[in-house]
XYZ file of C-alpha atoms in Angstrom:
369
model
C -3.333 -61.196 18.394
C -4.088 -57.495 17.534
C -3.742 -56.408 13.947
C -5.088 -53.355 11.596
C -7.252 -50.805 13.125
C -7.293 -52.723 16.662
C -3.555 -52.523 16.826
C -3.654 -48.733 15.991
C -6.153 -48.151 18.588
C -3.665 -49.844 21.139
C -0.910 -47.443 20.284
C -3.473 -44.587 20.329
C -4.459 -45.611 23.823
C -0.899 -45.894 24.789
C -0.164 -42.561 23.065
C -2.839 -40.548 25.108
C -2.000 -42.192 28.495
C 1.978 -41.237 27.762
C 1.143 -37.478 27.004
C -1.408 -36.891 29.896
C 1.329 -38.296 32.618
C 2.552 -35.573 34.733
C 6.049 -34.264 33.788
C 7.812 -35.603 36.845
C 6.370 -39.163 36.252
C 7.383 -38.968 32.767
C 10.838 -38.119 33.627
C 10.948 -41.035 36.192
C 9.547 -43.321 33.691
C 12.304 -42.386 31.626
C 14.849 -42.681 34.253
C 13.632 -46.437 34.797
C 13.607 -47.362 31.352
C 17.256 -45.963 31.316
C 17.931 -48.386 34.420
C 16.648 -51.403 32.463
C 18.874 -50.597 29.605
C 21.895 -50.419 31.725
C 20.985 -53.573 33.389
C 20.674 -55.331 29.924
C 23.883 -53.654 28.955
C 25.774 -54.941 31.790
C 24.803 -58.410 31.010
C 25.501 -58.094 27.247
C 29.042 -56.657 28.088
C 29.636 -59.694 30.360
C 28.573 -62.256 27.685
C 30.255 -60.634 24.720
C 33.413 -59.344 26.589
C 34.082 -62.768 28.062
C 34.967 -64.145 24.793
C 38.822 -64.532 24.008
C 39.987 -61.769 21.887
C 41.285 -63.957 19.566
C 37.742 -65.478 18.893
C 36.270 -62.127 18.745
C 38.448 -60.927 15.808
C 37.938 -64.345 14.074
C 34.301 -64.654 14.633
C 33.172 -61.045 14.543
C 29.366 -61.696 14.593
C 29.775 -63.926 17.591
C 30.208 -61.049 20.227
C 27.445 -59.167 18.319
C 25.056 -61.968 18.673
C 25.622 -62.585 22.419
C 25.369 -58.741 23.079
C 21.858 -58.484 21.158
C 20.778 -61.750 22.739
C 21.249 -60.242 26.228
C 20.676 -56.756 25.870
C 17.061 -57.679 24.536
C 16.269 -58.448 27.837
C 16.199 -54.541 28.586
C 13.184 -54.310 26.374
C 11.344 -57.317 27.967
C 11.773 -55.557 31.369
C 10.526 -52.043 29.920
C 7.577 -53.774 28.168
C 6.687 -56.133 31.141
C 7.305 -54.005 34.032
C 7.292 -50.438 33.023
C 9.334 -47.466 31.826
C 9.584 -45.110 28.919
C 11.826 -45.331 26.150
C 12.667 -42.304 23.870
C 13.077 -44.267 20.763
C 9.743 -46.286 21.417
C 8.050 -42.970 22.246
C 8.792 -41.577 18.880
C 6.586 -44.107 17.132
C 3.831 -44.272 19.559
C 3.254 -40.481 19.871
C 3.871 -39.947 16.146
C 0.926 -42.279 15.469
C -1.138 -40.241 18.111
C -0.215 -37.080 16.128
C -0.978 -38.698 12.653
C -4.283 -39.496 14.003
C -4.992 -35.967 15.599
C -5.381 -37.357 19.221
C -2.397 -35.814 20.912
C -0.923 -32.287 20.134
C 2.807 -31.708 18.789
C 3.595 -29.668 21.730
C 3.049 -32.444 24.337
C 4.958 -34.759 21.958
C 7.975 -32.592 22.178
C 7.664 -32.015 25.820
C 7.329 -35.959 26.488
C 10.291 -36.659 23.953
C 12.696 -34.187 26.011
C 11.628 -35.393 29.345
C 11.807 -38.966 28.286
C 15.399 -38.502 26.615
C 16.844 -36.642 29.662
C 15.352 -39.468 31.941
C 16.975 -42.098 29.753
C 20.417 -40.409 30.121
C 19.884 -40.075 34.031
C 19.137 -43.686 34.213
C 21.839 -45.083 31.845
C 24.736 -42.790 33.461
C 23.412 -43.826 37.099
C 23.504 -47.535 36.324
C 26.609 -47.319 34.538
C 28.487 -45.740 37.449
C 27.047 -47.403 40.299
C 26.590 -50.737 39.143
C 29.349 -50.785 36.129
C 32.251 -48.805 37.272
C 32.072 -48.525 41.322
C 31.758 -52.338 41.400
C 34.807 -53.086 39.232
C 32.775 -55.480 37.137
C 34.770 -55.033 34.107
C 38.189 -54.032 35.880
C 39.807 -56.907 33.666
C 42.173 -56.302 30.798
C 39.995 -58.514 28.452
C 36.859 -56.401 29.345
C 38.703 -53.136 28.963
C 39.806 -54.028 25.743
C 36.501 -55.103 24.631
C 34.655 -51.777 25.919
C 37.470 -49.691 24.187
C 36.578 -51.443 21.030
C 32.856 -50.822 21.391
C 33.425 -47.098 22.286
C 35.903 -46.695 19.445
C 33.752 -48.329 16.835
C 30.754 -45.999 17.778
C 32.622 -42.856 18.550
C 35.572 -42.720 16.407
C 35.265 -44.577 13.172
C 32.051 -43.684 11.598
C 31.188 -40.087 10.226
C 27.958 -38.118 11.041
C 26.245 -39.200 8.035
C 27.054 -42.838 8.560
C 25.818 -42.768 12.266
C 22.487 -41.029 11.141
C 21.867 -43.816 8.498
C 22.742 -46.420 10.857
C 20.384 -45.048 13.274
C 17.227 -45.212 10.944
C 16.953 -48.940 10.837
C 18.054 -49.344 14.404
C 14.827 -47.721 15.731
C 13.060 -49.170 12.783
C 13.856 -52.514 14.566
C 13.317 -51.487 17.958
C 9.646 -49.827 17.005
C 8.878 -52.815 15.181
C 9.524 -54.807 18.416
C 7.274 -52.460 20.324
C 4.326 -52.959 17.722
C 4.870 -56.731 17.701
C 4.736 -56.615 21.663
C 1.649 -54.686 21.653
C 0.078 -57.074 19.108
C 0.682 -60.171 21.503
C -1.660 -60.902 23.984
C 0.500 -62.709 26.681
C 3.881 -62.688 28.330
C 5.244 -65.368 26.332
C 4.187 -63.889 23.014
C 5.508 -60.565 23.966
C 8.965 -61.825 24.984
C 9.419 -63.783 21.682
C 8.189 -60.803 19.735
C 10.496 -58.072 21.538
C 13.611 -60.525 21.281
C 14.271 -61.010 17.346
C 14.139 -57.287 16.193
C 16.570 -56.000 19.023
C 18.866 -59.082 18.220
C 18.829 -57.922 14.400
C 19.726 -54.376 15.019
C 22.450 -55.034 17.398
C 23.907 -57.795 15.114
C 23.973 -55.467 12.199
C 26.117 -52.654 14.302
C 23.090 -50.133 13.856
C 23.186 -46.911 16.071
C 20.390 -46.671 18.880
C 20.822 -43.496 20.921
C 19.600 -44.938 24.254
C 21.903 -47.995 23.984
C 24.953 -45.691 22.967
C 24.171 -43.644 26.224
C 24.883 -46.696 28.447
C 27.735 -48.446 26.475
C 29.776 -45.291 25.444
C 29.442 -43.980 29.164
C 30.739 -47.146 30.602
C 33.299 -47.468 28.133
C 34.648 -43.947 28.866
C 34.527 -44.556 32.625
C 37.025 -47.441 32.047
C 39.374 -45.262 29.948
C 37.999 -45.940 26.525
C 40.066 -43.907 23.814
C 37.342 -41.434 22.865
C 36.074 -38.036 24.495
C 32.590 -36.812 25.684
C 32.409 -34.288 22.675
C 32.614 -37.235 20.400
C 29.850 -38.950 22.512
C 27.579 -35.998 21.858
C 28.616 -36.085 18.297
C 27.230 -39.636 18.038
C 23.942 -38.666 19.930
C 23.269 -35.695 17.667
C 23.249 -38.015 14.449
C 21.781 -41.146 16.144
C 18.650 -39.190 17.760
C 17.622 -37.753 14.484
C 18.160 -40.989 12.675
C 16.069 -42.659 15.585
C 13.299 -40.269 15.244
C 13.043 -40.855 11.439
C 13.124 -44.637 11.957
C 10.388 -44.540 14.569
C 8.038 -41.744 13.469
C 8.184 -42.539 9.735
C 9.566 -45.787 8.746
C 7.045 -47.386 11.559
C 4.847 -44.916 12.788
C 3.869 -43.155 9.448
C 3.772 -46.621 7.516
C 1.642 -48.043 10.006
C -0.763 -45.069 9.542
C -0.853 -45.235 6.036
C -1.643 -48.922 5.972
C -4.945 -48.302 7.767
C -5.831 -44.783 6.439
C -4.783 -45.032 2.843
C -6.676 -42.431 0.474
C -5.635 -42.939 -3.083
C -5.419 -39.548 -5.005
C -6.232 -41.852 -8.077
C -8.541 -44.614 -7.429
C -11.595 -44.155 -5.347
C -12.915 -47.229 -3.494
C -16.342 -48.123 -3.683
C -15.952 -50.188 -0.386
C -15.584 -47.709 2.672
C -13.001 -49.314 4.740
C -14.733 -52.158 6.928
C -13.378 -53.523 10.368
C -13.381 -49.937 11.877
C -13.282 -50.119 15.576
C -15.874 -47.479 16.037
C -18.702 -46.281 14.151
C -22.122 -44.404 14.609
C -24.301 -47.338 16.124
C -24.640 -48.698 19.589
C -22.926 -51.888 18.684
C -19.585 -50.510 17.393
C -19.278 -48.087 20.272
C -19.947 -50.862 22.814
C -17.313 -52.805 20.836
C -14.861 -49.949 21.315
C -15.586 -49.705 25.151
C -15.044 -53.608 25.395
C -11.692 -53.276 23.614
C -10.354 -50.701 25.923
C -11.560 -52.544 28.990
C -10.041 -55.617 27.627
C -6.821 -53.780 26.959
C -6.812 -52.397 30.406
C -7.492 -55.556 32.319
C -4.770 -57.272 30.122
C -2.144 -54.445 31.396
C -3.558 -54.803 35.117
C -3.984 -51.303 35.357
C -7.091 -48.943 35.284
C -7.259 -46.861 32.067
C -7.364 -43.187 32.172
C -10.969 -43.019 30.872
C -14.047 -42.815 32.897
C -17.889 -43.071 31.706
C -20.229 -39.894 32.201
C -22.678 -41.290 34.823
C -25.483 -38.892 33.587
C -25.076 -40.151 30.063
C -24.582 -44.164 30.916
C -27.331 -46.553 31.598
C -26.007 -46.980 35.092
C -23.817 -45.181 37.332
C -20.713 -47.719 37.229
C -17.594 -46.450 36.097
C -15.204 -48.325 33.664
C -12.870 -49.550 36.504
C -15.787 -51.608 37.639
C -15.811 -52.967 33.928
C -12.309 -53.921 34.355
C -13.066 -55.923 37.401
C -15.869 -57.482 35.613
C -13.801 -58.258 32.426
C -10.952 -60.003 34.987
C -13.488 -62.096 37.167
C -16.674 -62.447 35.102
C -16.350 -62.292 31.454
C -19.476 -64.300 30.716
C -21.512 -61.873 32.853
C -20.069 -58.872 31.160
C -20.982 -60.323 27.775
C -24.490 -61.171 28.931
C -24.955 -57.734 30.014
C -23.844 -56.148 26.748
C -25.811 -58.597 24.698
C -29.072 -57.624 27.087
C -28.210 -53.864 26.386
C -28.173 -54.538 22.652
C -31.397 -56.352 22.701
C -33.081 -53.904 24.660
C -31.885 -50.900 22.437
C -30.207 -49.416 25.337
C -27.593 -46.232 24.495
C -24.138 -47.427 25.046
C -22.270 -45.253 27.615
C -20.334 -42.371 26.187
C -16.808 -41.541 27.173
C -16.188 -38.331 28.819
C -15.332 -35.648 26.036
C -11.720 -34.962 25.851
C -10.780 -38.274 27.360
C -8.350 -40.525 25.412
C -11.165 -43.128 24.480
C -13.335 -40.132 23.126
C -10.509 -38.807 20.995
C -10.015 -42.478 19.660
C -13.628 -42.774 18.902
C -14.047 -39.424 17.373
C -11.117 -40.182 15.126
C -12.829 -43.300 13.954
C -16.036 -41.572 13.322
C -14.201 -39.224 11.048
C -12.537 -41.762 9.266
C -15.825 -43.594 8.412
C -17.216 -40.370 7.360
C -14.511 -39.727 4.975
C -14.605 -43.190 3.636
C -18.478 -42.755 2.867
C -18.034 -39.366 1.244
C -15.378 -40.863 -1.082
C -17.636 -43.611 -2.300
């Protein structure tokens, strides 16, 4: 399980990968996440809308729980298979900006493309798999969809939607953080499930979930309008950004980089992943290699062959990490004993940015002693 600075470095690694993707891939990844949200939403409506109307009105929390329990699978699919969710990216990229490893302009472009992609995925899924299939063309389901749409678009005012959106994305981004900290699929599934169920059970406002549920409801003739849908989106998007970028992203950053204006620490923060010596740099590379092998993908970082002790790139180390962990550890120990310089990442690469940021943190901490 990852925590502290190791967890933050995992977030930073994901942030640098996201902003370095091509725009068309970013849009496609957002559309894929919208598709998963739609699939989870179809299952959620099928489960919650199947409850008799009398029971729904007497047991108000029961349909909410069922909706959250099945909708949470959408986040499982995104985390384990792939896709970019606008609400999750608000936290991940904000942490990258706080650590000065990703620029604000690229963050805003990524948010816009992912948001549009989420809309495309949700609309296509709602229309082709929810509406044209007549899955909910029954009075009981139509009644439930109308209740959901009216509850989201007609009753709350702008301020209420905005306030409900803050804890909604706080819970979703907490799920993302917990999912990154888990090191196996079972741990990720459990970590992602509970926060999503909580925000749905509390009737909080999640802009991407609302894209799907309100669109599907309007297709089935719910008593609202597209204008009210965008009214809801304007408040939900702003609230979700605050929940992700500040309530989780900034809080996580402050926990790891607190600089008290009153008290000066006599102990520069220890446990930093990267430092100025060979051992800490090797540990940083090994962490990124392990992260890449866990995700079964090559990292967007390559070793500079001229500066490295050998000409192997980091993709070879990924293979070693997957197939021969003992041999990799033995080579690392041998390099340390011989005093060989650790391979330096290419300037400007994601790993270089993370290492540079960590080195600055250690220098600042040492200066404050």
